[in-house]
Short mmCIF file of C-alpha atoms in Angstrom, two decimals:
data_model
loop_
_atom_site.label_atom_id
_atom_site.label_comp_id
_atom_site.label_asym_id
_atom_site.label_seq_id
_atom_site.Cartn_x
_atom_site.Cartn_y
_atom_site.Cartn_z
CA UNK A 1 32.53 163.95 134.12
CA UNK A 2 33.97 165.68 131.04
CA UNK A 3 30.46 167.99 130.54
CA UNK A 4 30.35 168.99 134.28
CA UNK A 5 29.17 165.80 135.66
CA UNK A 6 29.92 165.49 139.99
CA UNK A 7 31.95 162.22 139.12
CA UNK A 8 34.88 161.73 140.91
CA UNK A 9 38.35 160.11 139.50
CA UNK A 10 38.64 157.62 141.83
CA UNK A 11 35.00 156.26 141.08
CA UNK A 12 35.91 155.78 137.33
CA UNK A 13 39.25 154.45 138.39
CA UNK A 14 37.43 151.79 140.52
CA UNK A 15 34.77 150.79 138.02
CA UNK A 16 37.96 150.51 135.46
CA UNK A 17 39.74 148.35 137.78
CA UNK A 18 37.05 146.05 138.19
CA UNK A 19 35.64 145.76 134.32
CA UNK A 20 36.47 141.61 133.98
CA UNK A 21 36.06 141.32 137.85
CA UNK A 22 32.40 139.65 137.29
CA UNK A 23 30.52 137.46 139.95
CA UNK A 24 28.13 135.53 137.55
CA UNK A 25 26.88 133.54 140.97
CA UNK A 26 25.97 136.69 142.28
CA UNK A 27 24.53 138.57 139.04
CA UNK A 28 22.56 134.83 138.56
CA UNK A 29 21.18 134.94 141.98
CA UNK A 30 20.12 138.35 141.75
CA UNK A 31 18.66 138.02 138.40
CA UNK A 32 16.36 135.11 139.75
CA UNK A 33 15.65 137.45 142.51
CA UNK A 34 14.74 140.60 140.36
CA UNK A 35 14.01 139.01 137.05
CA UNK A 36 15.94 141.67 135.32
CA UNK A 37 19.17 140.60 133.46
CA UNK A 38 20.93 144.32 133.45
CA UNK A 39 19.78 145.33 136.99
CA UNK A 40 21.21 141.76 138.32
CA UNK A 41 24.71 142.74 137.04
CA UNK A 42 24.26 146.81 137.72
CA UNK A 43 23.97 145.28 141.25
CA UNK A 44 26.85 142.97 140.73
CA UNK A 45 28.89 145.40 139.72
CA UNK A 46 27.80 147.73 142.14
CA UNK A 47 28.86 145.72 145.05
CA UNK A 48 32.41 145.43 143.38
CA UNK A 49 32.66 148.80 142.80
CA UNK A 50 31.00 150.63 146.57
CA UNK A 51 32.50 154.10 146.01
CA UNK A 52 30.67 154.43 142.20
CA UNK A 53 27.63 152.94 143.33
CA UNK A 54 25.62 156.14 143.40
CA UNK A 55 26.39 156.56 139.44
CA UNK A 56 26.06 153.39 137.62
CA UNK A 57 23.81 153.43 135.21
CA UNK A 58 22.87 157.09 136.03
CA UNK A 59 20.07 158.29 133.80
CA UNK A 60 20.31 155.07 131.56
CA UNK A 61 17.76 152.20 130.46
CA UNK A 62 18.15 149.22 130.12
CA UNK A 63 18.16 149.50 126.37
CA UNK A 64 21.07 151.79 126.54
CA UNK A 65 23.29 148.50 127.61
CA UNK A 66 21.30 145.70 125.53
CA UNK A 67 20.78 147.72 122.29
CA UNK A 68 23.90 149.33 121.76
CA UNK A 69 25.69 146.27 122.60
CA UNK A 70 23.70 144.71 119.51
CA UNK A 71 24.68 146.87 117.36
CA UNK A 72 28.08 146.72 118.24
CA UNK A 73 27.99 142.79 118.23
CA UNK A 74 26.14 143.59 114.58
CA UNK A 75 28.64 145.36 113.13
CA UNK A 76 31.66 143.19 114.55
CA UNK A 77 29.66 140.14 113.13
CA UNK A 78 29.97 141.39 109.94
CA UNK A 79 33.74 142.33 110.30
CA UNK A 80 34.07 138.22 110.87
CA UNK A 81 32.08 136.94 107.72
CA UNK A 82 33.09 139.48 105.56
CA UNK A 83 36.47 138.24 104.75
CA UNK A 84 35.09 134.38 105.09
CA UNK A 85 33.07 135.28 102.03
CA UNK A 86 36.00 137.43 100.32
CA UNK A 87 38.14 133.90 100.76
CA UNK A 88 35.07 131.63 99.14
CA UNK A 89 34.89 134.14 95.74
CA UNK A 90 39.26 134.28 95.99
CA UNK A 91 38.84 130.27 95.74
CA UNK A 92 36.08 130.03 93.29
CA UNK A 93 38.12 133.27 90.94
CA UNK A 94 40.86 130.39 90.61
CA UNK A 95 38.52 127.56 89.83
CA UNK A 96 36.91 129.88 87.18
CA UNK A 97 40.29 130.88 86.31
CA UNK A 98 41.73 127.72 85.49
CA UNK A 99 38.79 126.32 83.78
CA UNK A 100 37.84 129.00 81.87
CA UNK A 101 38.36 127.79 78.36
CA UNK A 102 36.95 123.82 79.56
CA UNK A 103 33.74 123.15 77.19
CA UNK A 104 31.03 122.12 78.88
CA UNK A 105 27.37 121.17 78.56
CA UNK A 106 24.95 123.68 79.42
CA UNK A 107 21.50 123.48 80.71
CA UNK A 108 18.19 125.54 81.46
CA UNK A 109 15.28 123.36 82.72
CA UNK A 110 17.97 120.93 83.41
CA UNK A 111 17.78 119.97 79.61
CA UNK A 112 20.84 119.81 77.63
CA UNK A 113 21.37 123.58 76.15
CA UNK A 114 24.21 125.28 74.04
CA UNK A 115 27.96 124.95 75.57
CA UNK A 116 28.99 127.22 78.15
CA UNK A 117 32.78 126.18 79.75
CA UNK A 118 33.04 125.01 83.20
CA UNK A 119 34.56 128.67 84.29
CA UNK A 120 31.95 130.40 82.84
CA UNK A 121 29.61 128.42 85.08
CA UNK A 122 31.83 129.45 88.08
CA UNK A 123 31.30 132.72 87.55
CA UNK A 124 27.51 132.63 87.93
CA UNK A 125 28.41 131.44 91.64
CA UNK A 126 30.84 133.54 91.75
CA UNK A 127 28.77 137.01 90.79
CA UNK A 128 26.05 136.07 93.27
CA UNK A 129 28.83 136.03 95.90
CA UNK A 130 29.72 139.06 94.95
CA UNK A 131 26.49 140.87 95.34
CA UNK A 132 26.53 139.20 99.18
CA UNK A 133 29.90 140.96 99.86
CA UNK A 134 28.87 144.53 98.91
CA UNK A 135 25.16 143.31 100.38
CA UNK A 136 27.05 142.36 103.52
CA UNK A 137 29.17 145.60 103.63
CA UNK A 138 26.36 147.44 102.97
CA UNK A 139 24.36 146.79 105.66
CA UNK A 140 27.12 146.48 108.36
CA UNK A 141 28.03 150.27 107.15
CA UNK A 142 24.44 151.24 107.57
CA UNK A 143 24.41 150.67 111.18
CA UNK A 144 24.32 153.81 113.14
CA UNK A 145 24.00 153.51 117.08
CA UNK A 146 21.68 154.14 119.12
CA UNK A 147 23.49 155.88 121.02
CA UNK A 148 22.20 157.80 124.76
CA UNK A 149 18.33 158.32 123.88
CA UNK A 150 16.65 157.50 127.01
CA UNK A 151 13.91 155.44 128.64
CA UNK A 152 11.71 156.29 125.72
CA UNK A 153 13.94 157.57 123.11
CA UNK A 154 13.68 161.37 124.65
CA UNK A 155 16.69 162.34 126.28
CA UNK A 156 14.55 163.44 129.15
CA UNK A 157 16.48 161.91 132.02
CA UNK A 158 19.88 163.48 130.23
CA UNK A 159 18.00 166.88 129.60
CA UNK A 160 17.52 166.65 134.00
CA UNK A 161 21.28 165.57 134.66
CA UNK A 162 22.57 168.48 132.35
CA UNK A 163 19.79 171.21 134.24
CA UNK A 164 18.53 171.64 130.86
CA UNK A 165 21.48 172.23 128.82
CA UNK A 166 20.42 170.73 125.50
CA UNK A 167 24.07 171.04 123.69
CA UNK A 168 25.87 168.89 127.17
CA UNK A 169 22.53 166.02 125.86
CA UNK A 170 23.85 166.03 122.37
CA UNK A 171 27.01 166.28 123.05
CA UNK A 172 27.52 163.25 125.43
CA UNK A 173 25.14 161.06 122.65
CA UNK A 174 28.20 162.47 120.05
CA UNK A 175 31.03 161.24 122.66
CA UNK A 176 29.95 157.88 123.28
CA UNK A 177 28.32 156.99 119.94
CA UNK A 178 32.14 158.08 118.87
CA UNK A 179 34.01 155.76 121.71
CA UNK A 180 31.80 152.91 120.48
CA UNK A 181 33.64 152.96 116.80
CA UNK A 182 30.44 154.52 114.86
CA UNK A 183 30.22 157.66 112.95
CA UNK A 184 26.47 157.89 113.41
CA UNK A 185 23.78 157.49 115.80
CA UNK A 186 20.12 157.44 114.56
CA UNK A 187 18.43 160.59 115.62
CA UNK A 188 15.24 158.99 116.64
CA UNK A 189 14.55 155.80 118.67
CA UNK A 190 11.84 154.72 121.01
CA UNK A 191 13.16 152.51 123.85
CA UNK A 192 14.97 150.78 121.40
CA UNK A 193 16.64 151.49 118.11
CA UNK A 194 14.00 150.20 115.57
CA UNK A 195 13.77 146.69 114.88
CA UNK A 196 14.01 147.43 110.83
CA UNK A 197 17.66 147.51 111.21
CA UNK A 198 17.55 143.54 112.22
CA UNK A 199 15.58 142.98 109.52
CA UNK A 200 18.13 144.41 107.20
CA UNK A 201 20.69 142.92 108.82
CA UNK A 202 18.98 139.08 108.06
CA UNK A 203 17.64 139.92 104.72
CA UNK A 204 21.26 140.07 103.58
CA UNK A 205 22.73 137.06 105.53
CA UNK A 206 19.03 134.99 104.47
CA UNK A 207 20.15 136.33 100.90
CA UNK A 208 23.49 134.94 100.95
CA UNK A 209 22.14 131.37 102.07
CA UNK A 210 19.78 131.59 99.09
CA UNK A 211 23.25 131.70 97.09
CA UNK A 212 24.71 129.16 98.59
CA UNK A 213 22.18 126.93 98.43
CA UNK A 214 22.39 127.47 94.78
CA UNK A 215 25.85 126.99 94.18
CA UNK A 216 26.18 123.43 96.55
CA UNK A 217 22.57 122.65 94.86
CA UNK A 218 24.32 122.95 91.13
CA UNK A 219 27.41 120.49 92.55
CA UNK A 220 25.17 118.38 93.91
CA UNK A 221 23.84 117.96 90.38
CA UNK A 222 27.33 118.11 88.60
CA UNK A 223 28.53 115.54 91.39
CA UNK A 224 25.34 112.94 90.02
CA UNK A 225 26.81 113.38 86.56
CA UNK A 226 30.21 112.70 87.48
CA UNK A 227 31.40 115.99 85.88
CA UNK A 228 32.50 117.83 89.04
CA UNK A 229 32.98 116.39 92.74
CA UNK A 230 34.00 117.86 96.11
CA UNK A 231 36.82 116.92 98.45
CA UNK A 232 36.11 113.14 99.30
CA UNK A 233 38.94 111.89 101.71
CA UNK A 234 41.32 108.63 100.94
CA UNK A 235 39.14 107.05 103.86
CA UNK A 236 35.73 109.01 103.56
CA UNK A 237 32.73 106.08 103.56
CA UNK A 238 30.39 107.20 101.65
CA UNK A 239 27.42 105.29 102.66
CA UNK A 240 27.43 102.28 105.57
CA UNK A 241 25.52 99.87 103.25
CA UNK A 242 27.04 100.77 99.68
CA UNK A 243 30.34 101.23 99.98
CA UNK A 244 31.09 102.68 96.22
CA UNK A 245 28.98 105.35 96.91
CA UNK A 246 30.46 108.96 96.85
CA UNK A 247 27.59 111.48 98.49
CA UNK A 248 28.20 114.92 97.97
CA UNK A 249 27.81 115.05 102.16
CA UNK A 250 29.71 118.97 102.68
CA UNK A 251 27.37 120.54 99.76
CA UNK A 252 23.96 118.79 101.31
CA UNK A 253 24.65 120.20 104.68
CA UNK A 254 25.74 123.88 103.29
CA UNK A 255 22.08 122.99 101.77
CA UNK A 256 20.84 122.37 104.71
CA UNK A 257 22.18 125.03 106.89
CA UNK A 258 20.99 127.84 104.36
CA UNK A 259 18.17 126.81 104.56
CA UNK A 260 17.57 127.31 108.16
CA UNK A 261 19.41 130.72 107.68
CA UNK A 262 16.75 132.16 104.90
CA UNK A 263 14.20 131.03 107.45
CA UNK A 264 15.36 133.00 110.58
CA UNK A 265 14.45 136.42 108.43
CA UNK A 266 11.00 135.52 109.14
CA UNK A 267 11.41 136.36 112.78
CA UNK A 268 12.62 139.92 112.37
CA UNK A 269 9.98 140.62 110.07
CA UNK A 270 6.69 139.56 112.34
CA UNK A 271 9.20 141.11 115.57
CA UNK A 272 9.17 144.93 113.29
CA UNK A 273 5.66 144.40 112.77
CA UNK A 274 4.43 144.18 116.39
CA UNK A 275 6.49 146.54 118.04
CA UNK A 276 4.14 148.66 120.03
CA UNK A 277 4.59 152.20 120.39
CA UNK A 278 8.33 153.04 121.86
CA UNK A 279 8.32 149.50 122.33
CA UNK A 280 7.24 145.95 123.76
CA UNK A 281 9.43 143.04 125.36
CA UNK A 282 8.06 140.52 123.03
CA UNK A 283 11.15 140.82 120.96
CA UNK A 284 13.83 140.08 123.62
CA UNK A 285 13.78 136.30 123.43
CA UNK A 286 13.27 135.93 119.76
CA UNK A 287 16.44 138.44 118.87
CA UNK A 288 18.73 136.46 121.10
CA UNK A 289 17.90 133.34 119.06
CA UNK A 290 17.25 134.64 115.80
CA UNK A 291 20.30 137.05 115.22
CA UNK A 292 22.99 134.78 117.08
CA UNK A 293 22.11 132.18 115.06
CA UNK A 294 21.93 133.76 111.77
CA UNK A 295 25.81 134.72 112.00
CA UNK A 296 26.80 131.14 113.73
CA UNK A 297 24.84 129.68 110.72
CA UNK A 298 26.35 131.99 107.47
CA UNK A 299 29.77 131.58 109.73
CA UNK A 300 29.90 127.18 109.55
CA UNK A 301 28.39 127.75 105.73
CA UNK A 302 30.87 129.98 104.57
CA UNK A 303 33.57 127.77 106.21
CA UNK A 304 32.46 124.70 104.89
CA UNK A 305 31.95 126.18 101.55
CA UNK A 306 35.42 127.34 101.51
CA UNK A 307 36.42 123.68 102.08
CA UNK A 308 34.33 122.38 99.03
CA UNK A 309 36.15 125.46 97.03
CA UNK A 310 39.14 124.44 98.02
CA UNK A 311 39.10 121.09 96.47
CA UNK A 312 36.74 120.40 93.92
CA UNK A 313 37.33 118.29 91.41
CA UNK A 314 36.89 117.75 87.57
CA UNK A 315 36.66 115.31 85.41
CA UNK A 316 37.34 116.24 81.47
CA UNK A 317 36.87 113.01 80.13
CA UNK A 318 33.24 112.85 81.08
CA UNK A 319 32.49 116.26 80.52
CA UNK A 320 33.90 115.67 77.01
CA UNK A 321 31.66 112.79 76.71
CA UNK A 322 28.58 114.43 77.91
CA UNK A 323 29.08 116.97 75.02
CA UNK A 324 29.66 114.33 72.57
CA UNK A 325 26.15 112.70 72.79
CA UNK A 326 24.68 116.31 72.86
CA UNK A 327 26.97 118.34 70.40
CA UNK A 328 25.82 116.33 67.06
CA UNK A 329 21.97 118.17 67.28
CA UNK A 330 23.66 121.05 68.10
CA UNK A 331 25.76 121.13 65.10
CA UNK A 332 23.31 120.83 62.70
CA UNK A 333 22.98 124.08 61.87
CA UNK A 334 26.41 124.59 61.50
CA UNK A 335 26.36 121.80 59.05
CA UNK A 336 23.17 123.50 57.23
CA UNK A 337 25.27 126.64 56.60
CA UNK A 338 28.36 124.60 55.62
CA UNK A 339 26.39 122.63 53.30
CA UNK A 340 24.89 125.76 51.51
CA UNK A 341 28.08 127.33 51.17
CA UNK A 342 29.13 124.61 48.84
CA UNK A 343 26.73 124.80 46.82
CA UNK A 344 23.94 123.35 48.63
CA UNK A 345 19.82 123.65 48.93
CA UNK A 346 18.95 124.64 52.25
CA UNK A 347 15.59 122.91 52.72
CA UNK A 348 16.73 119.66 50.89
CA UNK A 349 19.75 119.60 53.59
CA UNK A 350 17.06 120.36 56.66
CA UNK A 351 15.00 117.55 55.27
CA UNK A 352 17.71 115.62 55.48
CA UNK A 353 19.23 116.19 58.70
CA UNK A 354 15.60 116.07 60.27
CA UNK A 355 15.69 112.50 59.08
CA UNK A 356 19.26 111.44 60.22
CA UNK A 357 18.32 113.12 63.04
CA UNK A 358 15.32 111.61 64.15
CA UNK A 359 16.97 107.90 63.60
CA UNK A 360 19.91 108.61 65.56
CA UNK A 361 17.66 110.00 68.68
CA UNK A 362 15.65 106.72 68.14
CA UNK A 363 19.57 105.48 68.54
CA UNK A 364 19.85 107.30 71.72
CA UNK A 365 15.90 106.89 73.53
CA UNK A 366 14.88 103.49 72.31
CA UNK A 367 17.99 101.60 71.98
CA UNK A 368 20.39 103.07 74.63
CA UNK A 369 23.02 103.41 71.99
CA UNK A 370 25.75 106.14 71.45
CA UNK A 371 24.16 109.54 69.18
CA UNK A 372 25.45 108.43 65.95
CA UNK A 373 24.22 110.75 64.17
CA UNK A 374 27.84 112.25 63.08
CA UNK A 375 28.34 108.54 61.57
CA UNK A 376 25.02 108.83 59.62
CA UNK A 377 26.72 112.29 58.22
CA UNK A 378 29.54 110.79 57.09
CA UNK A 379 27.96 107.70 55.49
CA UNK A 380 25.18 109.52 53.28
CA UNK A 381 26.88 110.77 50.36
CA UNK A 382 25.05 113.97 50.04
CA UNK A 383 26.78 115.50 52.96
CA UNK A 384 29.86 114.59 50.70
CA UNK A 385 31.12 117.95 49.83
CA UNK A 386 31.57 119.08 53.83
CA UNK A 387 32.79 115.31 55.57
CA UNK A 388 36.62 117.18 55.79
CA UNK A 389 35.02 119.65 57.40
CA UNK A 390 32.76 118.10 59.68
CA UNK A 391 35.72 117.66 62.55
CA UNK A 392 36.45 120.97 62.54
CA UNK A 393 32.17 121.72 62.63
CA UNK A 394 32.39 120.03 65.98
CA UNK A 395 34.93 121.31 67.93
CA UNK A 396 33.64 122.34 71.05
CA UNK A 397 35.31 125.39 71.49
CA UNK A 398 33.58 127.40 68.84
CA UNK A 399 30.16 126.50 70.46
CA UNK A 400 31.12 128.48 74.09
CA UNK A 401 31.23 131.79 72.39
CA UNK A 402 32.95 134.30 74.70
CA UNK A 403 32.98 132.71 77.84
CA UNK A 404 36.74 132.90 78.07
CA UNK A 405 36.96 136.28 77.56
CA UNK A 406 34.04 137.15 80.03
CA UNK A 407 35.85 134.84 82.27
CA UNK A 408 38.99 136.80 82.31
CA UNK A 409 37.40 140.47 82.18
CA UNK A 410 34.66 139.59 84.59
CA UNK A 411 37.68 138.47 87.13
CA UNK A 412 39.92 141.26 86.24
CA UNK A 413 37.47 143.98 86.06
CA UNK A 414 34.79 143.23 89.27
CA UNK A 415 36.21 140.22 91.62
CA UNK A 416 39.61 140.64 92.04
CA UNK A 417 39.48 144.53 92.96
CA UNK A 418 36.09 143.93 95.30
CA UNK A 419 38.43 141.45 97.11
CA UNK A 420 41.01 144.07 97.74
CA UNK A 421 40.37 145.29 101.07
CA UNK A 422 40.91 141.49 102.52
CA UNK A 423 43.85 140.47 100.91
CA UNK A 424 46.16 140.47 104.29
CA UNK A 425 43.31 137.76 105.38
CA UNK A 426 42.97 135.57 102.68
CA UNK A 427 45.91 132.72 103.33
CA UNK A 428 44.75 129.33 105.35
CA UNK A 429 43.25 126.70 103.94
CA UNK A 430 39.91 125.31 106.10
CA UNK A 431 39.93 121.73 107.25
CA UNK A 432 36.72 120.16 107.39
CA UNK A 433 35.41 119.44 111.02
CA UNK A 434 33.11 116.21 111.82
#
């Protein structure tokens, strides 16, 4: 109406007045008659609406009402998980926070490594998260919309409305790209806008499963060593036929769930791939599935993974144990240069250490016994000149290098500003549903 349009006030009034005034038995009996799910409700709303009849849905496809509802549903999608992941890295900053100076055992091949502390660890979780949040933000401000294109992306039915005016075509696409919230539109479509976009759009969400899956895997594993747990309730059973069991239930099903979510990228992919021309209908039913469900699924994980943040648990005392069978090997060296420094040989003191060494892993592999190889230190006489010393050799905290301090200026200088913009939403704790 605004460009010159013969559209009356009182049919926009009456289409207004009747926007929630929806007769789904009639839209569902007239999509089973016409097989078309936007004619069945252009009729529906047509007979609610007699006097704008003529106009509804002038010059539009179907696309126009399906696709740039998508997008809109896209982009408010990612408004909803955005600050559910902002909350998961605020609760995990603490945990890495408070824990940042804790010694712990570190491992690559799942082999016991050199010390890392338990907030250090964190913050491997943590930095993945982080590259999900500006992934996430990324790709929701990508989105452009696709604005009013046509039946095949050409304007042409516009270009007939407007008697040719080319500047009335653009400038409508402008207005209602604008009263949709985007600052964009793409420039070119076919029917539809291209089916890359949803391919974006799942490579991030499959990409922050694959984090997830990760972090609740590396629990999981911390939970069988009895280092770190998740929330287990006062009444929580565990298992129905051993009842001291504790499973780590809430990390296995954030397992579980991201792992159907890196899946579902699959379909977008093979949809791209086989879109003919301006476009085929073969990727209707698989992008109702395949993108609802992606967001439900990185929604429940991100909830659920708040919950395990929330509450985890920690136990020192076995940590500090765990380092105490493994911290004697890793000594040695120390022990070497100590040895040297007063007055020492350094190849008669590795020959010797290989030795006590070797008998005290025998300890350990053969025997089930305690790693005495400390003891074996302190009882051979050559190591004489360093036995005062030897506590001080094994304090754990001069094994974990900086990981406090890249702890505190990793969460001062990249997580807590990133977290910024959703600081009025991250209050509320999450209570764990069945």
């Amino acid at each position: 109406q605004s460009l010159g349009l013969a559209i009356t006030d009182e049919q926009i009034q009456e289409m207004e007045a009747n926007l929630d005034n929806i007769d789904f038995k009639m839209a569902a009996e007239e999509e089973k008659k016409l097989r078309h799910d936007v004619m069945a409700h252009v009729h529906t709303f047509a007979h609610c609406c007699p006097k704008a009849a003529a106009i509804i849905h002038l010059g539009a496809t179907s696309c126009y009402v399906g696709d740039n509802t998508d997008l809109i549903v896209l982009r408010d999608g990612f408004n909803l998980l955005l600050p559910k992941l902002a909350r998961v890295i605020s609760r995990l900053a603490d945990f890495a926070e408070k824990y940042a100076d804790l010694p712990t055992l570190g491992f690559t091949h799942y082999q016991p490594a050199q010390l890392t502390t338990v907030g250090k660890r964190c913050c491997l979780w943590i930095q993945d998260l982080c590259m999900d949040l500006q992934n996430l933000e990324r790709a929701r401000d990508d989105l452009r919309f696709r604005g009013v294109k046509g039946t095949t992306g050409t304007q042409a039915s516009f270009l007939q409305l407007f008697e040719g005016d080319h500047s009335k075509v653009e400038e409508l696409d402008r207005i209602v790209t604008a009263k949709a919230g985007f600052k964009r539109a793409y420039m070119v479509t076919g029917q539809t806008y291209s089916r890359k976009v949803d391919i974006e759009v799942l490579s991030v969400l499959a990409s922050l499963g694959a984090s997830v899956h990760k972090i609740c895997t590396d629990i999981r594993l911390l939970a069988n060593l009895k280092e770190i747990e998740e929330p287990f309730e006062k009444d929580q059973i565990g298992s129905s036929a051993m009842p001291y069991k504790r499973n780590p239930m809430r990390s296995e099903r954030c397992c579980s769930l991201a792992r159907h979510l890196m899946t579902l990228v699959l379909d977008p992919l093979q949809t791209a791939s086989v879109q003919w021309f301006e476009r085929t209908l073969d990727d209707s039913a698989n992008r109702r599935v395949c993108l609802a469900e992606a967001f439900l699924t990185a929604d429940i994980i991100l909830s659920t993974l708040q919950n395990i943040s929330e509450g985890l648990v920690v136990y020192p005392k076995v940590i500090e144990r765990r380092i105490r069978q493994e911290l004697p090997f890793m000594a040695t060296e120390n022990i070497i240069m100590a040895m040297v420094k007063a007055g020492g040989n350094r190849q008669d003191c590795h020959e010797k250490i290989r030795v006590l060494s070797q008998q005290a892993a025998a300890v350990v592999k053969q025997e089930g016994g305690d790693n005495d190889f400390i003891a074996r230190v302190r009882a051979d006489a050559y190591f004489s000149p360093i036995h005062k010393q030897l506590e001080s050799l094994l304090d754990p905290s001069s094994f974990t290098g900086r990981a406090p301090q890249q702890v505190a200026k990793f969460l001062k200088e990249e997580v807590r500003p990133a977290l910024i913009p959703y600081q009025s939403k991250m209050s509320g704790k999450i209570e764990l549903a069945l």
